[in-house]
JSON list of C-alpha atoms in Angstrom, two decimals:
[
{"chain": "A", "resi": 96, "resn": "UNK", "atom": "CA", "xyz": [0.31, -0.27, 0.61]},
{"chain": "A", "resi": 97, "resn": "UNK", "atom": "CA", "xyz": [0.93, 3.56, -0.97]},
{"chain": "A", "resi": 98, "resn": "UNK", "atom": "CA", "xyz": [0.14, 6.97, 1.01]},
{"chain": "A", "resi": 99, "resn": "UNK", "atom": "CA", "xyz": [-0.31, 9.77, -1.39]},
{"chain": "A", "resi": 100, "resn": "UNK", "atom": "CA", "xyz": [1.22, 13.26, 0.24]},
{"chain": "A", "resi": 101, "resn": "UNK", "atom": "CA", "xyz": [0.01, 16.64, -0.95]},
{"chain": "A", "resi": 102, "resn": "UNK", "atom": "CA", "xyz": [-0.45, 20.10, 0.99]},
{"chain": "A", "resi": 103, "resn": "UNK", "atom": "CA", "xyz": [-3.03, 19.27, 2.79]},
{"chain": "A", "resi": 104, "resn": "UNK", "atom": "CA", "xyz": [-1.88, 15.92, 4.53]},
{"chain": "A", "resi": 105, "resn": "UNK", "atom": "CA", "xyz": [-2.27, 12.36, 3.54]},
{"chain": "A", "resi": 106, "resn": "UNK", "atom": "CA", "xyz": [-4.36, 10.90, 0.80]},
{"chain": "A", "resi": 107, "resn": "UNK", "atom": "CA", "xyz": [-5.03, 7.88, -0.31]},
{"chain": "A", "resi": 108, "resn": "UNK", "atom": "CA", "xyz": [-3.84, 7.13, -3.71]},
{"chain": "A", "resi": 109, "resn": "UNK", "atom": "CA", "xyz": [-6.62, 8.08, -6.06]},
{"chain": "A", "resi": 110, "resn": "UNK", "atom": "CA", "xyz": [-5.08, 6.70, -9.56]},
{"chain": "A", "resi": 111, "resn": "UNK", "atom": "CA", "xyz": [-6.56, 3.46, -10.75]},
{"chain": "A", "resi": 112, "resn": "UNK", "atom": "CA", "xyz": [-5.24, 3.90, -14.52]},
{"chain": "A", "resi": 113, "resn": "UNK", "atom": "CA", "xyz": [-1.89, 2.05, -14.04]},
{"chain": "A", "resi": 114, "resn": "UNK", "atom": "CA", "xyz": [1.49, 3.22, -15.68]},
{"chain": "A", "resi": 115, "resn": "UNK", "atom": "CA", "xyz": [3.40, 2.63, -18.78]},
{"chain": "A", "resi": 116, "resn": "UNK", "atom": "CA", "xyz": [6.90, 2.51, -18.85]},
{"chain": "A", "resi": 117, "resn": "UNK", "atom": "CA", "xyz": [8.89, 5.53, -20.53]},
{"chain": "A", "resi": 118, "resn": "UNK", "atom": "CA", "xyz": [8.60, 4.78, -24.19]},
{"chain": "A", "resi": 119, "resn": "UNK", "atom": "CA", "xyz": [5.74, 2.96, -24.76]},
{"chain": "A", "resi": 120, "resn": "UNK", "atom": "CA", "xyz": [2.95, 4.13, -27.06]},
{"chain": "A", "resi": 121, "resn": "UNK", "atom": "CA", "xyz": [1.57, 7.83, -27.39]},
{"chain": "A", "resi": 122, "resn": "UNK", "atom": "CA", "xyz": [-1.90, 6.76, -26.10]},
{"chain": "A", "resi": 123, "resn": "UNK", "atom": "CA", "xyz": [-0.93, 5.97, -22.31]},
{"chain": "A", "resi": 124, "resn": "UNK", "atom": "CA", "xyz": [-2.33, 8.26, -20.03]},
{"chain": "A", "resi": 125, "resn": "UNK", "atom": "CA", "xyz": [0.61, 8.08, -17.68]},
{"chain": "A", "resi": 126, "resn": "UNK", "atom": "CA", "xyz": [4.38, 6.56, -17.38]},
{"chain": "A", "resi": 127, "resn": "UNK", "atom": "CA", "xyz": [6.74, 5.66, -14.60]},
{"chain": "A", "resi": 128, "resn": "UNK", "atom": "CA", "xyz": [10.40, 7.43, -15.16]},
{"chain": "A", "resi": 129, "resn": "UNK", "atom": "CA", "xyz": [12.99, 5.95, -13.40]},
{"chain": "A", "resi": 130, "resn": "UNK", "atom": "CA", "xyz": [15.66, 8.24, -11.60]},
{"chain": "A", "resi": 131, "resn": "UNK", "atom": "CA", "xyz": [17.98, 7.82, -14.43]},
{"chain": "A", "resi": 132, "resn": "UNK", "atom": "CA", "xyz": [15.97, 9.12, -17.26]},
{"chain": "A", "resi": 133, "resn": "UNK", "atom": "CA", "xyz": [16.43, 11.84, -19.39]},
{"chain": "A", "resi": 134, "resn": "UNK", "atom": "CA", "xyz": [13.76, 13.98, -19.49]},
{"chain": "A", "resi": 135, "resn": "UNK", "atom": "CA", "xyz": [14.68, 15.85, -22.58]},
{"chain": "A", "resi": 136, "resn": "UNK", "atom": "CA", "xyz": [14.05, 12.38, -24.04]},
{"chain": "A", "resi": 137, "resn": "UNK", "atom": "CA", "xyz": [10.24, 11.95, -22.54]},
{"chain": "A", "resi": 138, "resn": "UNK", "atom": "CA", "xyz": [7.66, 12.46, -25.46]},
{"chain": "A", "resi": 139, "resn": "UNK", "atom": "CA", "xyz": [4.36, 14.55, -24.37]},
{"chain": "A", "resi": 140, "resn": "UNK", "atom": "CA", "xyz": [1.53, 13.92, -25.31]},
{"chain": "A", "resi": 141, "resn": "UNK", "atom": "CA", "xyz": [-1.77, 15.42, -24.84]},
{"chain": "A", "resi": 142, "resn": "UNK", "atom": "CA", "xyz": [-2.59, 11.80, -22.80]},
{"chain": "A", "resi": 143, "resn": "UNK", "atom": "CA", "xyz": [-0.58, 12.26, -21.01]},
{"chain": "A", "resi": 144, "resn": "UNK", "atom": "CA", "xyz": [-1.98, 12.82, -17.85]},
{"chain": "A", "resi": 145, "resn": "UNK", "atom": "CA", "xyz": [0.60, 11.68, -14.85]},
{"chain": "A", "resi": 146, "resn": "UNK", "atom": "CA", "xyz": [4.17, 10.98, -14.56]},
{"chain": "A", "resi": 147, "resn": "UNK", "atom": "CA", "xyz": [5.65, 9.67, -11.83]},
{"chain": "A", "resi": 148, "resn": "UNK", "atom": "CA", "xyz": [9.36, 9.59, -11.11]},
{"chain": "A", "resi": 149, "resn": "UNK", "atom": "CA", "xyz": [10.92, 7.11, -9.31]},
{"chain": "A", "resi": 150, "resn": "UNK", "atom": "CA", "xyz": [13.36, 8.09, -5.86]},
{"chain": "A", "resi": 151, "resn": "UNK", "atom": "CA", "xyz": [15.48, 5.27, -5.29]},
{"chain": "A", "resi": 152, "resn": "UNK", "atom": "CA", "xyz": [17.09, 6.36, -2.03]},
{"chain": "A", "resi": 153, "resn": "UNK", "atom": "CA", "xyz": [16.62, 9.71, -0.36]},
{"chain": "A", "resi": 154, "resn": "UNK", "atom": "CA", "xyz": [20.10, 10.33, -1.41]},
{"chain": "A", "resi": 155, "resn": "UNK", "atom": "CA", "xyz": [19.88, 10.29, -5.07]},
{"chain": "A", "resi": 156, "resn": "UNK", "atom": "CA", "xyz": [18.05, 14.06, -5.95]},
{"chain": "A", "resi": 157, "resn": "UNK", "atom": "CA", "xyz": [17.22, 13.40, -9.93]},
{"chain": "A", "resi": 158, "resn": "UNK", "atom": "CA", "xyz": [14.15, 13.24, -10.06]},
{"chain": "A", "resi": 159, "resn": "UNK", "atom": "CA", "xyz": [13.94, 16.66, -8.63]},
{"chain": "A", "resi": 160, "resn": "UNK", "atom": "CA", "xyz": [16.16, 17.92, -11.36]},
{"chain": "A", "resi": 161, "resn": "UNK", "atom": "CA", "xyz": [13.29, 15.63, -14.04]},
{"chain": "A", "resi": 162, "resn": "UNK", "atom": "CA", "xyz": [10.52, 17.46, -12.91]},
{"chain": "A", "resi": 163, "resn": "UNK", "atom": "CA", "xyz": [11.93, 20.88, -13.14]},
{"chain": "A", "resi": 164, "resn": "UNK", "atom": "CA", "xyz": [12.94, 20.02, -16.76]},
{"chain": "A", "resi": 165, "resn": "UNK", "atom": "CA", "xyz": [9.46, 17.96, -17.45]},
{"chain": "A", "resi": 166, "resn": "UNK", "atom": "CA", "xyz": [8.08, 21.66, -15.66]},
{"chain": "A", "resi": 167, "resn": "UNK", "atom": "CA", "xyz": [10.40, 23.72, -18.24]},
{"chain": "A", "resi": 168, "resn": "UNK", "atom": "CA", "xyz": [9.13, 21.53, -21.30]},
{"chain": "A", "resi": 169, "resn": "UNK", "atom": "CA", "xyz": [6.03, 22.60, -20.67]},
{"chain": "A", "resi": 170, "resn": "UNK", "atom": "CA", "xyz": [4.05, 19.39, -19.25]},
{"chain": "A", "resi": 171, "resn": "UNK", "atom": "CA", "xyz": [1.20, 21.09, -17.27]},
{"chain": "A", "resi": 172, "resn": "UNK", "atom": "CA", "xyz": [0.05, 17.36, -16.06]},
{"chain": "A", "resi": 173, "resn": "UNK", "atom": "CA", "xyz": [0.42, 15.62, -12.61]},
{"chain": "A", "resi": 174, "resn": "UNK", "atom": "CA", "xyz": [3.56, 15.35, -11.49]},
{"chain": "A", "resi": 175, "resn": "UNK", "atom": "CA", "xyz": [4.53, 12.37, -8.69]},
{"chain": "A", "resi": 176, "resn": "UNK", "atom": "CA", "xyz": [7.22, 11.87, -6.83]},
{"chain": "A", "resi": 177, "resn": "UNK", "atom": "CA", "xyz": [7.36, 8.29, -5.61]},
{"chain": "A", "resi": 178, "resn": "UNK", "atom": "CA", "xyz": [9.52, 6.43, -3.56]},
{"chain": "A", "resi": 179, "resn": "UNK", "atom": "CA", "xyz": [12.13, 7.64, -0.94]},
{"chain": "A", "resi": 180, "resn": "UNK", "atom": "CA", "xyz": [11.47, 10.62, -0.41]},
{"chain": "A", "resi": 181, "resn": "UNK", "atom": "CA", "xyz": [11.75, 12.28, 3.41]},
{"chain": "A", "resi": 182, "resn": "UNK", "atom": "CA", "xyz": [8.94, 14.96, 4.58]},
{"chain": "A", "resi": 183, "resn": "UNK", "atom": "CA", "xyz": [12.24, 17.73, 4.93]},
{"chain": "A", "resi": 184, "resn": "UNK", "atom": "CA", "xyz": [12.14, 17.49, 1.00]},
{"chain": "A", "resi": 185, "resn": "UNK", "atom": "CA", "xyz": [8.58, 17.66, 0.10]},
{"chain": "A", "resi": 186, "resn": "UNK", "atom": "CA", "xyz": [9.00, 21.68, -0.22]},
{"chain": "A", "resi": 187, "resn": "UNK", "atom": "CA", "xyz": [12.08, 21.40, -2.84]},
{"chain": "A", "resi": 188, "resn": "UNK", "atom": "CA", "xyz": [9.97, 18.53, -4.59]},
{"chain": "A", "resi": 189, "resn": "UNK", "atom": "CA", "xyz": [7.04, 20.93, -4.34]},
{"chain": "A", "resi": 190, "resn": "UNK", "atom": "CA", "xyz": [9.22, 23.81, -5.87]},
{"chain": "A", "resi": 191, "resn": "UNK", "atom": "CA", "xyz": [10.54, 21.32, -8.61]},
{"chain": "A", "resi": 192, "resn": "UNK", "atom": "CA", "xyz": [7.42, 21.07, -9.60]},
{"chain": "A", "resi": 193, "resn": "UNK", "atom": "CA", "xyz": [6.01, 17.82, -8.18]},
{"chain": "A", "resi": 194, "resn": "UNK", "atom": "CA", "xyz": [2.61, 17.63, -7.16]},
{"chain": "A", "resi": 195, "resn": "UNK", "atom": "CA", "xyz": [1.75, 15.47, -4.88]},
{"chain": "A", "resi": 196, "resn": "UNK", "atom": "CA", "xyz": [4.48, 12.43, -3.22]},
{"chain": "A", "resi": 197, "resn": "UNK", "atom": "CA", "xyz": [3.69, 8.70, -3.32]},
{"chain": "A", "resi": 198, "resn": "UNK", "atom": "CA", "xyz": [5.01, 7.16, 0.01]},
{"chain": "A", "resi": 199, "resn": "UNK", "atom": "CA", "xyz": [5.08, 4.08, 1.46]},
{"chain": "A", "resi": 200, "resn": "UNK", "atom": "CA", "xyz": [2.67, 2.66, 4.88]},
{"chain": "A", "resi": 201, "resn": "UNK", "atom": "CA", "xyz": [6.38, 1.67, 6.69]},
{"chain": "A", "resi": 202, "resn": "UNK", "atom": "CA", "xyz": [7.34, 6.00, 5.54]},
{"chain": "A", "resi": 203, "resn": "UNK", "atom": "CA", "xyz": [4.41, 7.31, 6.50]},
{"chain": "A", "resi": 204, "resn": "UNK", "atom": "CA", "xyz": [4.87, 5.33, 9.93]},
{"chain": "A", "resi": 205, "resn": "UNK", "atom": "CA", "xyz": [7.62, 6.72, 10.97]},
{"chain": "A", "resi": 206, "resn": "UNK", "atom": "CA", "xyz": [6.94, 10.29, 9.80]},
{"chain": "A", "resi": 207, "resn": "UNK", "atom": "CA", "xyz": [3.30, 10.65, 10.58]},
{"chain": "A", "resi": 208, "resn": "UNK", "atom": "CA", "xyz": [1.08, 13.44, 8.62]},
{"chain": "A", "resi": 209, "resn": "UNK", "atom": "CA", "xyz": [2.42, 16.36, 11.40]},
{"chain": "A", "resi": 210, "resn": "UNK", "atom": "CA", "xyz": [5.26, 16.06, 9.62]},
{"chain": "A", "resi": 211, "resn": "UNK", "atom": "CA", "xyz": [5.11, 16.59, 5.99]},
{"chain": "A", "resi": 212, "resn": "UNK", "atom": "CA", "xyz": [2.43, 19.47, 6.86]},
{"chain": "A", "resi": 213, "resn": "UNK", "atom": "CA", "xyz": [5.62, 21.72, 8.68]},
{"chain": "A", "resi": 214, "resn": "UNK", "atom": "CA", "xyz": [6.64, 21.70, 5.44]},
{"chain": "A", "resi": 215, "resn": "UNK", "atom": "CA", "xyz": [3.48, 22.43, 3.05]},
{"chain": "A", "resi": 216, "resn": "UNK", "atom": "CA", "xyz": [3.33, 25.85, 2.83]},
{"chain": "A", "resi": 217, "resn": "UNK", "atom": "CA", "xyz": [6.57, 25.20, 0.89]},
{"chain": "A", "resi": 218, "resn": "UNK", "atom": "CA", "xyz": [6.24, 28.97, -0.79]},
{"chain": "A", "resi": 219, "resn": "UNK", "atom": "CA", "xyz": [6.62, 30.78, 2.58]},
{"chain": "A", "resi": 220, "resn": "UNK", "atom": "CA", "xyz": [9.92, 29.11, 3.13]},
{"chain": "A", "resi": 221, "resn": "UNK", "atom": "CA", "xyz": [12.00, 29.49, 0.15]},
{"chain": "A", "resi": 222, "resn": "UNK", "atom": "CA", "xyz": [15.49, 30.41, 0.78]},
{"chain": "A", "resi": 223, "resn": "UNK", "atom": "CA", "xyz": [16.73, 31.06, -2.24]},
{"chain": "A", "resi": 224, "resn": "UNK", "atom": "CA", "xyz": [14.24, 34.26, -3.13]},
{"chain": "A", "resi": 225, "resn": "UNK", "atom": "CA", "xyz": [15.89, 35.94, 0.03]},
{"chain": "A", "resi": 226, "resn": "UNK", "atom": "CA", "xyz": [18.56, 35.12, -0.99]},
{"chain": "A", "resi": 227, "resn": "UNK", "atom": "CA", "xyz": [17.79, 36.75, -4.14]},
{"chain": "A", "resi": 228, "resn": "UNK", "atom": "CA", "xyz": [16.17, 39.97, -3.14]},
{"chain": "A", "resi": 229, "resn": "UNK", "atom": "CA", "xyz": [12.47, 38.66, -3.64]},
{"chain": "A", "resi": 230, "resn": "UNK", "atom": "CA", "xyz": [9.77, 39.87, -1.83]},
{"chain": "A", "resi": 231, "resn": "UNK", "atom": "CA", "xyz": [8.13, 37.92, 0.83]},
{"chain": "A", "resi": 232, "resn": "UNK", "atom": "CA", "xyz": [4.43, 37.77, 0.95]},
{"chain": "A", "resi": 233, "resn": "UNK", "atom": "CA", "xyz": [4.13, 39.39, 3.95]},
{"chain": "A", "resi": 234, "resn": "UNK", "atom": "CA", "xyz": [6.74, 42.78, 3.03]},
{"chain": "A", "resi": 235, "resn": "UNK", "atom": "CA", "xyz": [4.50, 42.83, 0.00]},
{"chain": "A", "resi": 236, "resn": "UNK", "atom": "CA", "xyz": [1.57, 43.32, 1.40]},
{"chain": "A", "resi": 237, "resn": "UNK", "atom": "CA", "xyz": [3.34, 45.83, 3.67]},
{"chain": "A", "resi": 238, "resn": "UNK", "atom": "CA", "xyz": [4.33, 48.11, 1.37]}
]
């Protein structure tokens, strides 16, 4: 079983249509990408509703790059990280372009929902924007 993590917390996995492997026919609704996939080579078709990117280890950050490249290429469908993503990495996953994270029940038990929700306000804690001098939403409202 798996648990889906979104900005609102834990929810049941609602995708029931299955996944094709990378390079499958153009009518696939969802594809599974490995962490070593070339995001520039993925065929983005109108039928493609979801892309799920594997994270074989919490120390393997290639999936973040894959998500960013897919979004920069114009992919607007659901983008899901799957596997060994930690609660501490949730904000980074969201900023890279993922909509949700799929974790197994064991990880959900070790890192309960409150740990993920603590990182759910991922737009407010973007240190890179602060370093670049971008105004925070609070500072912009005060002006």
